[in-house]
């Protein structure tokens, strides 16, 4: 990525980003981040649609701060354009400098709030929440700064009651400054490189270097909502489940903010609306007789069974009785790892799935319901029972559907491209811990999430990687003892310093592609050796977390040559033959790289992006998709151990 920044310097480019302090530490210190829902006591208002937008093109990219663009309507500061939210801004205009822009951009939306939100003051709390904005955000409401957030893939919010309730009837102006600059200490890391050879580059020329293989799309990527709660409210709920054959226990913890004089009552309803268990108080256990367990797609005739946990709070605040209600979907399931198996509800689970990206034409990484639905329909058509959120947490809207459809998720944090020694230092480590806290806070109650992945392909053979991953994994387990933890490696089994700490070995390999390109015949030997070496060293189950080949749709060659659809198919078949032997032993999954073609930085090995998709970027199947479909349905039919025997995928399309 390159852009000319006259007069710029690293410090000049993003002074605030570089000087900002790290986010505060421990999970206990983090307030809750419940997904906004309409309930009898809560209302939501979506701020999607067109926002005003302005990229700061000043030499230091800092005119917006110097001139305080947040103090007035953005259109009064200079030229603005309309920008959809949610969406990445990069691909929306014909302007290459916006596509490759690095630095601060500004967004603004003016919104009228319902009078009842303002009149009920002080008993109504108004919250402004962002599903995600990439990468560093500062938010003002009516010119008053309300929140800053580092990280492009997780939600953040601010209580804006005191600002909006002070000026009822007026427009509420939300201004966001957003910076996509990555440094060695961000997640993912990156670095700005200045090209100082005046004979080769224009003055102040710089590029942003990253060590990951997807385009660094930026913008307000997920929905922005305003929502209300009473001023005393349910702040967080944590649920874990255990089960034996005829009885399940749902352990819960509820935290309340805004009052110490409150009572809590809970009721768990099944899908027919029948109350199956009740409880009270901030923590306890609900006993469910003959539970409907949450099963993965294709493992049961009714996958993704969700109960509804209704939590009701009543609190006395200044003589008034306030009531808050929140309903959380709850799936009852257990997860265990042995030295050779991954067990869901005590039964062996084989991951036959995909790696994805949040990526599409025009929208970039912006949330799009039509795309989400198409992707889930394709996953189910394929017979995929799982995916990894490569290489960052996906939208809550996507995770909701995984819960509901029974698609099993390996939930990965944005720890991708951790290669430089300086990205293993204390500053990076502290931030990585904070990101895991935010991720677990968001996704801890999701039955679909069966394992956390703390990184993808870090330089885990470097000496500091041992302490680094020991610490990140121990921290993750301390925050959530109920799920196994992994990271995805491409390091040599004998040199990897993080692998001792994971529960499941996740290994990526590209035999006959990046290694011995064109030589499909090396796969049986090399892949078998890969599995045996890892298993002998660690006696832990193994997932082939990536394998694949690029294919340009419509490019044919027989005998198969690289980049043809035939080569991609042939390579899959060679891998599958080895998987079939080893899954009888300790291989517990295979995740193709990748579900769909996706955009990357430009480079000599990328043809308008990465073409390892089995679907095109427009979600049309390549030949490899049919190979995988046949395989996944066959595995599903063989391994289904619950009646009725699965014969038709139509049965499972909800
Ligand atoms: C990998 C990375 C993934 C890349 C893929 C490739 O190992 O984990 O992010 O896109 O290889 O196609 O090179």
XYZ file of C-alpha atoms and ligand atoms in Angstrom:
667
model
C 0.000 0.000 0.000
C 1.496 3.362 -0.858
C 0.458 6.937 -0.531
C 2.312 10.199 -0.844
C 2.160 12.191 2.368
C 3.807 15.519 1.769
C 5.296 16.804 4.958
C 4.316 13.661 6.837
C 6.372 11.643 9.250
C 5.467 8.609 11.318
C 4.853 10.860 14.281
C 3.186 13.422 12.072
C 0.983 10.857 10.403
C -0.821 9.655 13.466
C 0.440 11.444 16.541
C -2.504 10.429 18.640
C -2.336 6.804 17.670
C 1.274 6.505 18.643
C 0.929 8.278 21.961
C -2.280 6.687 23.146
C -2.050 4.615 26.313
C -2.872 0.920 26.352
C -6.340 -0.160 27.296
C -6.805 -1.078 30.941
C -6.041 -4.643 31.982
C -8.126 -7.281 33.727
C -11.463 -8.734 32.655
C -12.983 -8.107 36.032
C -12.364 -4.422 35.432
C -14.157 -4.459 32.090
C -17.830 -3.513 32.140
C -20.229 -5.877 30.337
C -20.798 -5.739 26.588
C -24.172 -7.445 26.196
C -25.474 -7.373 22.658
C -28.158 -4.679 22.384
C -31.628 -6.247 22.236
C -35.157 -4.922 22.285
C -36.752 -6.045 25.543
C -39.658 -4.662 27.582
C -37.163 -2.313 29.272
C -34.764 -1.580 26.387
C -35.113 0.051 22.976
C -32.697 0.232 20.056
C -32.210 2.682 17.246
C -29.874 1.775 14.390
C -27.680 4.516 12.964
C -26.997 2.737 9.670
C -27.265 4.477 6.318
C -25.331 7.396 4.926
C -22.923 9.294 7.137
C -20.851 12.358 6.220
C -17.235 11.433 5.595
C -13.981 13.272 5.186
C -10.458 11.896 4.880
C -7.886 14.184 6.496
C -5.615 14.916 3.551
C -3.479 17.467 5.392
C 0.273 16.777 5.281
C 0.384 15.457 8.840
C -3.144 13.988 8.662
C -3.817 16.014 11.787
C -5.860 19.001 10.599
C -9.015 17.448 12.035
C -7.581 17.602 15.536
C -5.870 20.960 15.093
C -9.078 22.508 13.765
C -11.362 20.468 16.068
C -13.665 19.145 13.378
C -15.797 17.535 16.087
C -16.890 20.951 17.398
C -19.161 21.686 14.420
C -21.012 19.824 11.687
C -18.370 18.118 9.534
C -19.698 19.753 6.339
C -18.715 23.126 7.794
C -15.078 22.051 8.063
C -14.589 21.402 4.357
C -15.736 19.045 1.598
C -17.522 15.900 2.747
C -18.870 12.921 0.840
C -21.652 10.472 1.686
C -20.350 7.211 3.132
C -22.449 4.153 3.915
C -22.304 2.589 7.374
C -21.591 -0.243 7.803
C -18.942 -0.556 5.047
C -15.255 -0.140 4.397
C -14.535 3.199 2.770
C -11.733 1.915 0.525
C -13.622 0.577 -2.521
C -16.495 3.044 -2.661
C -15.105 5.754 -4.871
C -12.986 5.887 -8.020
C -10.248 7.616 -6.072
C -7.151 5.416 -5.652
C -5.881 7.655 -2.874
C -8.934 6.773 -0.782
C -8.529 3.100 -1.549
C -4.990 3.189 -0.177
C -5.464 5.958 2.361
C -3.568 5.696 5.638
C -4.311 7.990 8.556
C -7.317 9.678 10.128
C -10.733 9.725 8.458
C -13.789 11.399 9.938
C -17.397 10.217 10.000
C -20.448 12.064 11.229
C -24.168 11.361 11.663
C -26.882 13.631 12.986
C -29.785 11.900 14.644
C -32.962 12.873 16.481
C -33.670 10.892 19.614
C -37.183 9.878 20.676
C -38.513 12.391 23.207
C -39.327 9.608 25.679
C -35.605 8.728 25.908
C -34.887 12.250 27.026
C -37.912 12.968 29.184
C -37.446 9.915 31.409
C -34.148 11.374 32.537
C -32.559 10.478 34.920
C -34.087 6.993 34.970
C -33.285 6.238 31.311
C -29.735 5.528 30.257
C -28.800 6.133 26.591
C -25.845 4.210 25.184
C -24.023 4.619 21.865
C -22.486 1.348 20.661
C -20.244 0.444 17.735
C -20.118 -3.197 16.597
C -16.625 -2.444 15.281
C -14.631 0.281 13.575
C -11.170 -0.299 12.159
C -8.678 0.430 13.700
C -8.432 3.224 16.295
C -11.578 5.225 17.096
C -12.305 8.418 18.962
C -15.974 9.358 19.309
C -17.633 12.655 20.206
C -21.295 13.400 20.803
C -22.295 17.030 20.343
C -18.601 17.915 20.457
C -17.898 16.106 23.727
C -15.506 13.165 23.593
C -17.285 10.036 24.887
C -15.035 7.066 24.085
C -11.750 5.921 22.524
C -11.148 2.378 21.395
C -8.210 0.466 20.003
C -8.863 -2.539 17.802
C -10.824 -3.097 14.650
C -12.968 -6.135 15.350
C -14.687 -5.825 18.698
C -17.505 -3.665 20.051
C -17.207 -0.589 22.219
C -19.758 1.781 23.686
C -20.339 4.920 25.727
C -23.063 6.081 28.085
C -24.129 9.363 26.496
C -27.149 10.097 28.726
C -25.729 13.185 30.382
C -24.867 14.736 27.010
C -28.084 14.105 25.119
C -30.413 14.610 28.038
C -28.905 18.022 28.701
C -30.127 19.364 25.358
C -33.454 17.688 24.555
C -35.049 18.384 21.213
C -31.790 19.189 19.452
C -30.021 16.996 16.967
C -27.548 14.604 18.454
C -24.323 14.791 16.431
C -22.078 11.736 16.480
C -18.547 12.359 15.174
C -15.964 9.629 14.772
C -12.256 9.972 13.979
C -10.832 6.691 12.766
C -7.230 5.736 12.074
C -6.184 2.606 10.170
C -2.450 2.881 10.885
C -0.949 -0.323 12.238
C 2.185 -0.345 14.384
C 4.340 -3.209 15.694
C 2.182 -3.130 18.839
C -1.293 -3.162 17.318
C -3.230 -6.388 16.628
C -2.701 -7.145 13.850
C 0.734 -5.517 13.781
C 2.115 -3.462 10.916
C 4.655 -0.742 10.331
C 5.047 2.443 8.351
C 8.134 2.520 6.151
C 9.411 5.777 4.704
C 11.144 5.508 1.335
C 13.926 8.039 1.600
C 15.845 7.364 -1.634
C 15.005 10.569 -3.494
C 16.108 9.070 -6.799
C 13.399 6.401 -6.515
C 10.502 7.856 -4.531
C 8.703 11.182 -4.278
C 9.261 13.289 -1.178
C 7.748 11.872 2.043
C 6.729 8.656 0.343
C 5.742 5.872 2.708
C 4.095 2.489 2.691
C 2.320 0.523 5.373
C 3.887 -2.931 5.674
C 1.898 -5.806 7.085
C 2.722 -9.473 7.433
C -0.769 -10.778 6.846
C -2.457 -11.734 3.626
C -5.651 -9.695 3.434
C -6.410 -6.116 2.545
C -6.385 -3.775 5.536
C -9.913 -2.500 4.881
C -11.007 0.312 7.168
C -14.167 2.130 8.149
C -17.149 1.655 10.424
C -17.574 -2.015 9.621
C -20.478 -3.072 11.803
C -23.762 -1.541 12.950
C -23.825 1.527 15.153
C -26.773 1.592 17.530
C -28.215 3.758 20.211
C -29.992 1.814 22.909
C -31.564 2.447 26.256
C -31.580 0.741 29.613
C -32.926 1.927 32.939
C -30.274 3.778 34.963
C -29.906 0.648 37.118
C -29.377 -2.179 34.678
C -28.161 -5.696 33.971
C -24.561 -5.091 32.964
C -23.350 -8.599 32.205
C -24.397 -12.235 32.245
C -22.063 -15.234 32.174
C -23.427 -18.692 31.525
C -21.693 -22.074 31.463
C -23.335 -25.450 31.081
C -22.682 -29.036 32.128
C -24.793 -32.054 31.364
C -25.177 -35.728 31.983
C -27.612 -37.931 30.107
C -30.876 -36.771 31.663
C -30.026 -33.597 33.478
C -28.141 -30.413 32.649
C -26.985 -27.604 34.867
C -26.812 -24.002 33.683
C -24.497 -21.995 35.913
C -25.065 -18.248 35.770
C -23.589 -15.031 37.071
C -25.299 -11.675 36.626
C -23.829 -8.275 37.395
C -25.915 -5.176 37.976
C -24.778 -1.566 37.781
C -26.528 1.499 39.121
C -27.959 0.129 42.354
C -26.960 -2.068 45.246
C -30.563 -2.583 46.321
C -31.793 -4.910 43.622
C -33.329 -8.338 43.138
C -32.861 -10.699 40.212
C -35.090 -13.450 38.926
C -34.294 -15.783 36.064
C -36.367 -18.109 33.953
C -35.165 -20.483 31.287
C -37.621 -21.201 28.481
C -37.459 -23.886 25.836
C -38.293 -23.271 22.181
C -41.990 -23.843 22.862
C -41.906 -21.050 25.419
C -42.277 -23.408 28.367
C -40.374 -22.418 31.514
C -38.044 -25.335 32.317
C -36.105 -23.834 35.231
C -36.130 -20.740 37.407
C -33.624 -19.102 39.714
C -32.860 -15.894 41.549
C -29.944 -13.849 42.818
C -26.737 -12.786 41.076
C -25.342 -16.303 40.785
C -26.630 -19.815 40.874
C -27.471 -22.932 38.949
C -30.540 -23.902 36.952
C -31.395 -27.564 36.703
C -32.854 -28.737 33.400
C -34.339 -32.208 33.216
C -34.142 -34.093 29.911
C -32.384 -31.180 28.217
C -32.372 -30.537 24.506
C -28.654 -30.311 23.957
C -27.028 -27.892 21.525
C -25.692 -30.073 18.711
C -23.571 -29.108 15.731
C -25.103 -29.019 12.275
C -25.225 -32.524 10.740
C -24.713 -34.230 14.075
C -28.362 -34.177 15.047
C -31.740 -33.729 13.394
C -32.323 -30.548 15.405
C -28.984 -28.726 15.536
C -28.383 -25.431 17.304
C -31.079 -25.818 19.968
C -31.265 -22.606 21.977
C -33.108 -21.940 25.195
C -33.939 -18.363 26.216
C -32.708 -17.163 29.557
C -34.840 -14.248 30.697
C -33.150 -12.213 33.417
C -35.302 -9.683 35.292
C -33.871 -7.083 37.623
C -35.818 -4.839 39.966
C -33.981 -2.060 41.747
C -34.804 0.837 44.009
C -33.186 4.035 42.826
C -33.951 7.247 44.670
C -37.343 5.970 45.757
C -38.331 4.707 42.297
C -38.665 1.080 41.287
C -36.747 0.346 38.078
C -37.058 -2.870 36.116
C -34.635 -4.191 33.499
C -35.126 -7.303 31.394
C -32.560 -9.015 29.190
C -32.999 -12.251 27.280
C -29.936 -14.324 26.434
C -29.966 -17.318 24.067
C -28.427 -20.308 25.850
C -27.227 -23.546 24.290
C -26.513 -26.475 26.575
C -23.428 -28.358 25.508
C -20.083 -29.560 26.788
C -16.643 -29.576 25.168
C -13.728 -31.835 26.086
C -10.385 -32.612 24.509
C -8.565 -35.935 24.922
C -5.194 -36.873 23.451
C -6.910 -38.041 20.251
C -10.400 -36.566 20.175
C -12.515 -33.435 20.363
C -15.740 -34.236 22.185
C -18.953 -32.241 21.990
C -21.555 -33.542 24.425
C -19.274 -36.506 24.977
C -19.278 -37.541 21.297
C -16.323 -37.279 18.914
C -16.576 -34.222 16.718
C -14.677 -33.977 13.421
C -14.265 -30.440 12.079
C -15.090 -30.553 8.358
C -15.199 -26.907 7.566
C -13.653 -23.790 6.175
C -11.625 -20.710 6.952
C -13.370 -17.518 5.985
C -12.820 -13.799 5.731
C -15.189 -10.909 6.159
C -14.675 -9.731 2.598
C -16.690 -8.866 -0.479
C -16.776 -6.606 -3.509
C -17.499 -2.933 -2.831
C -18.361 -3.472 0.862
C -14.873 -4.646 1.845
C -15.286 -5.791 5.425
C -18.596 -4.035 6.012
C -21.443 -6.139 7.384
C -23.979 -7.085 4.737
C -27.018 -9.247 5.509
C -27.417 -10.591 1.979
C -23.791 -11.740 1.947
C -24.093 -13.279 5.414
C -27.166 -15.276 4.406
C -25.581 -16.411 1.158
C -22.508 -17.598 3.034
C -24.528 -19.613 5.545
C -26.557 -21.165 2.744
C -23.321 -22.100 0.975
C -21.830 -23.540 4.157
C -24.851 -25.755 4.614
C -24.914 -26.705 0.921
C -21.280 -27.712 1.308
C -21.984 -29.826 4.374
C -19.512 -27.766 6.413
C -20.067 -28.082 10.141
C -17.512 -25.513 11.284
C -15.283 -22.552 10.513
C -12.438 -20.607 12.001
C -12.855 -16.838 12.217
C -9.579 -16.335 10.356
C -7.986 -13.952 11.267
C -10.064 -11.758 13.606
C -13.396 -11.908 15.458
C -16.388 -11.812 13.113
C -19.558 -9.763 13.541
C -21.954 -10.651 16.360
C -24.677 -11.038 13.718
C -22.636 -13.869 12.131
C -21.963 -15.486 15.487
C -25.693 -15.405 16.303
C -26.390 -17.500 13.221
C -23.636 -19.971 14.130
C -25.379 -20.440 17.466
C -28.757 -20.849 15.803
C -27.687 -23.142 12.945
C -25.205 -25.245 14.908
C -22.113 -24.135 12.988
C -19.117 -24.790 15.246
C -16.611 -21.934 15.560
C -12.941 -21.660 16.404
C -12.953 -18.044 17.523
C -9.725 -16.315 16.523
C -8.448 -12.986 17.808
C -6.691 -10.536 15.452
C -3.257 -11.923 16.387
C -2.197 -12.399 12.785
C 1.164 -11.425 11.343
C 3.043 -11.363 14.663
C 6.458 -11.759 13.113
C 8.759 -8.957 14.258
C 10.714 -9.520 17.498
C 9.388 -6.178 18.793
C 5.831 -7.520 18.484
C 6.641 -10.019 21.240
C 7.548 -7.351 23.797
C 5.629 -6.332 26.889
C 3.657 -3.583 25.179
C 2.316 -5.976 22.545
C 1.704 -8.666 25.132
C -0.377 -6.357 27.345
C -2.478 -5.361 24.382
C -2.927 -8.986 23.309
C -4.191 -9.830 26.814
C -6.624 -6.931 26.676
C -7.937 -8.056 23.279
C -8.529 -11.576 24.602
C -10.501 -10.043 27.468
C -12.674 -8.116 25.042
C -13.188 -11.138 22.816
C -14.134 -13.450 25.665
C -16.402 -10.832 27.177
C -18.258 -10.651 23.855
C -18.422 -14.346 22.902
C -18.209 -16.272 26.191
C -21.884 -17.290 26.188
C -21.949 -18.649 22.659
C -22.442 -22.402 22.367
C -21.043 -22.337 18.823
C -17.661 -21.181 20.113
C -15.830 -24.343 21.147
C -12.231 -23.110 21.164
C -10.280 -19.837 21.267
C -7.427 -19.247 18.835
C -5.036 -16.604 20.121
C -3.027 -16.156 16.916
C -2.360 -17.227 13.356
C 1.117 -18.138 12.164
C 3.177 -16.034 14.547
C 6.963 -16.369 14.474
C 6.552 -18.963 17.210
C 10.079 -20.287 16.805
C 11.559 -17.000 18.109
C 12.904 -17.147 21.695
C 10.381 -14.648 23.194
C 7.446 -16.612 21.724
C 7.559 -19.168 24.550
C 6.854 -16.698 27.333
C 4.509 -14.711 25.123
C 2.197 -17.613 24.263
C 2.441 -19.194 27.683
C 1.148 -15.905 29.098
C -1.581 -15.269 26.510
C -2.881 -18.832 26.733
C -2.795 -18.945 30.550
C -4.667 -15.646 30.627
C -7.275 -16.903 28.168
C -7.807 -20.045 30.224
C -8.090 -18.031 33.411
C -10.782 -15.879 31.796
C -12.612 -18.899 30.411
C -11.743 -22.273 31.935
C -14.586 -23.911 29.976
C -13.001 -23.902 26.519
C -9.776 -25.264 25.024
C -7.263 -22.795 23.615
C -5.035 -23.006 20.570
C -3.056 -20.910 18.146
C -2.445 -21.766 14.523
C 1.126 -22.592 13.602
C 3.213 -23.017 10.509
C 6.450 -23.412 12.459
C 8.525 -26.569 12.460
C 7.230 -28.984 15.113
C 10.674 -29.215 16.728
C 11.142 -25.436 16.962
C 7.701 -24.142 17.890
C 7.811 -22.527 21.345
C 4.077 -21.943 21.758
C 2.786 -25.443 21.013
C 3.524 -26.806 24.510
C 0.728 -24.594 25.879
C -2.126 -25.352 23.468
C -4.842 -27.980 23.908
C -5.155 -28.789 20.217
C -2.397 -28.511 17.613
C -3.615 -26.458 14.665
C -1.184 -26.649 11.772
C -1.168 -24.977 8.357
C 0.719 -26.413 5.392
C 0.841 -25.763 1.681
C 2.670 -28.771 0.266
C 2.883 -28.670 -3.541
C 2.057 -24.959 -3.427
C 4.485 -22.793 -1.463
C 6.729 -25.835 -0.949
C 7.589 -27.978 -3.984
C 5.208 -25.997 -6.192
C 3.589 -28.188 -8.838
C 4.638 -31.481 -7.217
C 1.426 -33.059 -6.039
C 3.232 -36.356 -5.595
C 5.091 -35.100 -2.491
C 1.881 -34.597 -0.514
C 1.340 -38.143 0.850
C 4.855 -38.337 2.260
C 5.149 -34.791 3.552
C 1.684 -34.587 5.065
C 2.015 -37.943 6.792
C 5.377 -36.870 8.233
C 3.857 -33.564 9.376
C 1.123 -35.322 11.350
C 3.395 -37.984 12.811
C 6.019 -35.500 13.934
C 3.523 -33.288 15.687
C 1.711 -36.172 17.304
C 4.876 -37.904 18.490
C 6.082 -34.663 20.037
C 2.889 -33.606 21.795
C 0.276 -36.402 21.904
C -2.424 -33.820 21.276
C -5.170 -33.995 18.657
C -4.406 -32.152 15.420
C -6.479 -29.988 13.101
C -5.248 -29.227 9.602
C -6.216 -25.610 10.034
C -5.244 -24.510 6.499
C -4.370 -26.185 3.216
C -5.218 -25.085 -0.296
C -4.182 -23.869 -3.723
C -5.045 -20.807 -5.780
C -7.234 -21.340 -8.809
C -8.330 -18.771 -11.324
C -11.964 -19.610 -12.122
C -12.302 -20.824 -15.671
C -8.620 -21.685 -16.047
C -8.351 -25.344 -17.064
C -5.479 -27.733 -17.493
C -5.238 -31.501 -17.775
C -2.831 -32.796 -16.564
C -3.373 -30.351 -13.724
C -1.081 -27.320 -13.599
C -0.895 -24.714 -10.881
C -3.655 -22.074 -10.816
C -6.059 -24.240 -12.833
C -9.294 -25.509 -11.297
C -8.046 -29.056 -11.920
C -4.902 -28.464 -9.866
C -6.876 -27.149 -6.917
C -9.085 -30.249 -7.086
C -6.165 -32.653 -7.429
C -4.359 -31.093 -4.496
C -7.424 -31.427 -2.280
C -7.745 -35.097 -3.155
C -4.111 -35.804 -2.232
C -4.613 -34.144 1.145
C -7.910 -35.938 1.713
C -6.362 -39.375 1.243
C -3.954 -38.663 4.111
C -6.678 -37.113 6.284
C -8.729 -40.282 5.860
C -5.911 -42.395 7.287
C -5.056 -40.063 10.111
C -8.564 -39.226 11.220
C -8.824 -42.784 12.420
C -6.024 -41.879 14.828
C -5.707 -38.293 16.106
C -6.536 -35.877 13.288
C -9.746 -34.187 14.401
C -10.396 -31.745 11.607
C -9.723 -30.181 8.245
C -10.439 -26.570 7.360
C -9.933 -25.573 3.740
C -8.139 -22.348 2.898
C -10.327 -20.602 1.841
C -14.103 -20.480 1.647
C -14.033 -17.668 -0.956
C -11.496 -15.606 -2.887
C -10.636 -12.418 -1.031
C -8.813 -9.130 -1.506
C -5.186 -8.706 -0.488
C -2.475 -6.151 -0.965
C -1.172 -6.112 -4.513
C 1.770 -8.399 -5.171
C 3.325 -10.651 -7.745
C 1.618 -13.764 -6.350
C -1.828 -12.206 -6.052
C -4.211 -11.780 -9.000
C -6.743 -9.234 -7.760
C -6.429 -10.921 -4.403
C -5.996 -14.425 -3.043
C -7.632 -17.042 -5.254
C -7.598 -20.010 -2.893
C -11.356 -19.795 -2.490
C -13.453 -22.802 -3.398
C -16.014 -20.122 -4.194
C -15.215 -16.976 -6.120
C -15.419 -13.658 -4.344
C -18.937 -13.404 -5.822
C -19.744 -16.783 -4.188
C -19.929 -18.926 -7.319
C -18.551 -22.465 -6.870
C -15.286 -23.496 -8.498
C -14.754 -27.179 -9.331
C -13.113 -27.734 -5.927
C -16.342 -26.807 -4.142
C -18.031 -29.904 -5.557
C -15.152 -32.134 -4.432
C -15.426 -30.777 -0.941
C -19.210 -30.997 -0.907
C -19.162 -34.671 -1.753
C -16.550 -35.312 0.893
C -18.203 -33.353 3.686
C -21.597 -34.986 3.189
C -19.945 -38.401 3.129
C -18.090 -37.720 6.389
C -21.264 -36.344 7.948
C -23.203 -39.456 7.035
C -20.484 -41.764 8.319
C -19.901 -39.991 11.582
C -23.463 -39.133 12.553
C -24.047 -41.242 15.611
C -27.501 -40.012 16.427
C -30.756 -41.208 14.915
C -32.203 -40.611 12.446
C -29.385 -41.408 10.033
C -28.683 -38.387 7.907
C -29.608 -38.999 4.331
C -30.526 -35.622 2.998
C -29.102 -32.253 3.723
C -32.494 -30.748 3.046
C -33.511 -32.062 6.436
C -31.055 -29.752 8.076
C -31.825 -26.562 6.284
C -33.660 -24.509 8.845
C -1.450 -18.725 5.243
C -2.145 -17.671 6.030
C -3.309 -17.063 5.278
C -2.930 -16.837 3.825
C -2.620 -18.188 3.199
C -2.158 -18.048 1.733
O -0.719 -19.521 5.756
O -2.544 -18.087 7.304
O -3.674 -15.860 5.908
O -3.916 -16.173 3.093
O -1.562 -18.798 3.904
O -2.980 -18.211 0.852
O -1.008 -17.735 1.529
